[in-house]
PDB file of C-alpha atoms in Angstrom:
ATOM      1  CA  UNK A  12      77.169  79.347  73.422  1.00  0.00           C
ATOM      2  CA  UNK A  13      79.902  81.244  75.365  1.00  0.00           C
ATOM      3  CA  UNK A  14      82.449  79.246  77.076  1.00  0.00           C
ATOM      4  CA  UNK A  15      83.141  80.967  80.666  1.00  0.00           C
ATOM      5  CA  UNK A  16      87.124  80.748  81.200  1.00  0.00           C
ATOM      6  CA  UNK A  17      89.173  81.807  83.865  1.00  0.00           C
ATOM      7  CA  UNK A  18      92.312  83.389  83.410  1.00  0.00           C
ATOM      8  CA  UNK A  19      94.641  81.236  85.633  1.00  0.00           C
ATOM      9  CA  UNK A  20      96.865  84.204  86.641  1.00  0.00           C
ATOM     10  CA  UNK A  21      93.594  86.073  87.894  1.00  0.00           C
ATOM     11  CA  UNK A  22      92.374  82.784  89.807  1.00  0.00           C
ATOM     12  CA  UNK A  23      95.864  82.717  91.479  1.00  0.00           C
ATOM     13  CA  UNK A  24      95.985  86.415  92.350  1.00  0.00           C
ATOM     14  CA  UNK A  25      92.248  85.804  94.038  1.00  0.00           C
ATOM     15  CA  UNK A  26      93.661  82.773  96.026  1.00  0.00           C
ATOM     16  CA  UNK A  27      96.922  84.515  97.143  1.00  0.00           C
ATOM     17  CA  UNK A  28      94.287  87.747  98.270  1.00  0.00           C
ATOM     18  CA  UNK A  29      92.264  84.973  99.964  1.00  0.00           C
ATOM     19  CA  UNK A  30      95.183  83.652 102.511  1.00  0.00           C
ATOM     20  CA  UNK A  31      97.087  87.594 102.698  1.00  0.00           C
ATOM     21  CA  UNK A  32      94.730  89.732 102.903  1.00  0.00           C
ATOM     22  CA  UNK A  33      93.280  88.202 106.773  1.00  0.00           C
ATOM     23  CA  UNK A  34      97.176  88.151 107.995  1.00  0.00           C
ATOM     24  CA  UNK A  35      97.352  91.623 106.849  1.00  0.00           C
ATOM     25  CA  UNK A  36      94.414  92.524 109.326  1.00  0.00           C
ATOM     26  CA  UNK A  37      95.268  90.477 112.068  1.00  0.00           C
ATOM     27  CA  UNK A  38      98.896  91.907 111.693  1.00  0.00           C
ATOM     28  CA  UNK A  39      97.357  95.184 111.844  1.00  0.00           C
ATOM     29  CA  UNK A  40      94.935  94.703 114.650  1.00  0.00           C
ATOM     30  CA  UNK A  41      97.595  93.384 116.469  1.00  0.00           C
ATOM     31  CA  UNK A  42     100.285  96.273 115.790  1.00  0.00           C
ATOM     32  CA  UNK A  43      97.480  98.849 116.851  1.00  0.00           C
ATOM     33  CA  UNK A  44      96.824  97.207 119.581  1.00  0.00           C
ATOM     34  CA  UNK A  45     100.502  97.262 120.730  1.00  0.00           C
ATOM     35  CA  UNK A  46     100.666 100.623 119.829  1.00  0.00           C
ATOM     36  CA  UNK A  47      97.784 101.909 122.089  1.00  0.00           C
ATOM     37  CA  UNK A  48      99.201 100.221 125.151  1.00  0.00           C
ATOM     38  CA  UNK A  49      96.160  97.598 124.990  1.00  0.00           C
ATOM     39  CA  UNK A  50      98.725  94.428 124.665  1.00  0.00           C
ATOM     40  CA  UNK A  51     101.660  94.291 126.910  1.00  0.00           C
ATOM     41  CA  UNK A  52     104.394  92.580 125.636  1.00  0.00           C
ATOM     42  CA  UNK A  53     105.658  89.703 127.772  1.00  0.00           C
ATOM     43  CA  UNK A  54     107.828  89.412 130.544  1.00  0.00           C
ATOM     44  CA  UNK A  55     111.458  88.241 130.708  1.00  0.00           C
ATOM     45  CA  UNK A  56     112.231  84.911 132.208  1.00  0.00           C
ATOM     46  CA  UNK A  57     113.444  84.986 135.582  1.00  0.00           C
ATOM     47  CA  UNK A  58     117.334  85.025 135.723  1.00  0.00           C
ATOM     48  CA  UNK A  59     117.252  81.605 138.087  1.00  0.00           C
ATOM     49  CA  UNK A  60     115.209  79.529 135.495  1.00  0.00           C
ATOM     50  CA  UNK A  61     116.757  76.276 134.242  1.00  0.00           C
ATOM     51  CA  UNK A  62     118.417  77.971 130.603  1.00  0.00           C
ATOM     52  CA  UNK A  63     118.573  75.180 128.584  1.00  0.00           C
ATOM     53  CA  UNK A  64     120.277  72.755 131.397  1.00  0.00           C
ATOM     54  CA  UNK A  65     118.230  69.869 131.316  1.00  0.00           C
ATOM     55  CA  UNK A  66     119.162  67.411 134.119  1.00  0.00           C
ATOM     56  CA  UNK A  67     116.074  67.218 136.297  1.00  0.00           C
ATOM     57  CA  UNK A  68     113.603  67.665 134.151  1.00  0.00           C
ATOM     58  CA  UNK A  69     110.481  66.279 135.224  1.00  0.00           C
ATOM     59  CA  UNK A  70     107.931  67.988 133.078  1.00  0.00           C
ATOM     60  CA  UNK A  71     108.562  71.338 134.893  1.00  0.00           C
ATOM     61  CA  UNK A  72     105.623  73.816 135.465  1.00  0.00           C
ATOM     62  CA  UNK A  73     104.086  72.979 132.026  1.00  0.00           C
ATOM     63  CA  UNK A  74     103.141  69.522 134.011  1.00  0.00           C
ATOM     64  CA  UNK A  75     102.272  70.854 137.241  1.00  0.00           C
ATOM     65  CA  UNK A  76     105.679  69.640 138.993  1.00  0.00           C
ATOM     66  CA  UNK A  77     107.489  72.308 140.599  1.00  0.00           C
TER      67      UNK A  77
END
């Protein structure tokens, strides 16, 4: 009978494909996308938010306490 083998460089190469070649669509939808004007990208903080200087921090808006 025939043994079935796999070449373990091919097997690697299929499992690399597996795992790049989705992030190389998404990457692309998402570029498109940009490109057509569809996605915005997103806004500057305001020049009054807190920068880093934490010394009332209550949770902030991330814990509904403005």
């Amino acid at each position: 009978m025939h043994e079935a083998t796999a070449n373990p460089f091919l097997v690697s190469l299929i499992c690399a494909a597996r795992c790049l070649v989705p992030l190389a669509i998404m990457l692309g939808v998402s570029y498109l996308l940009k490109r057509f004007g569809l996605i915005a990208e997103s806004p500057k903080p305001p020049a009054e938010s807190n920068n880093g200087n934490h010394n009332n921090d209550n949770g902030g808006l991330a814990h509904g306490k403005a």
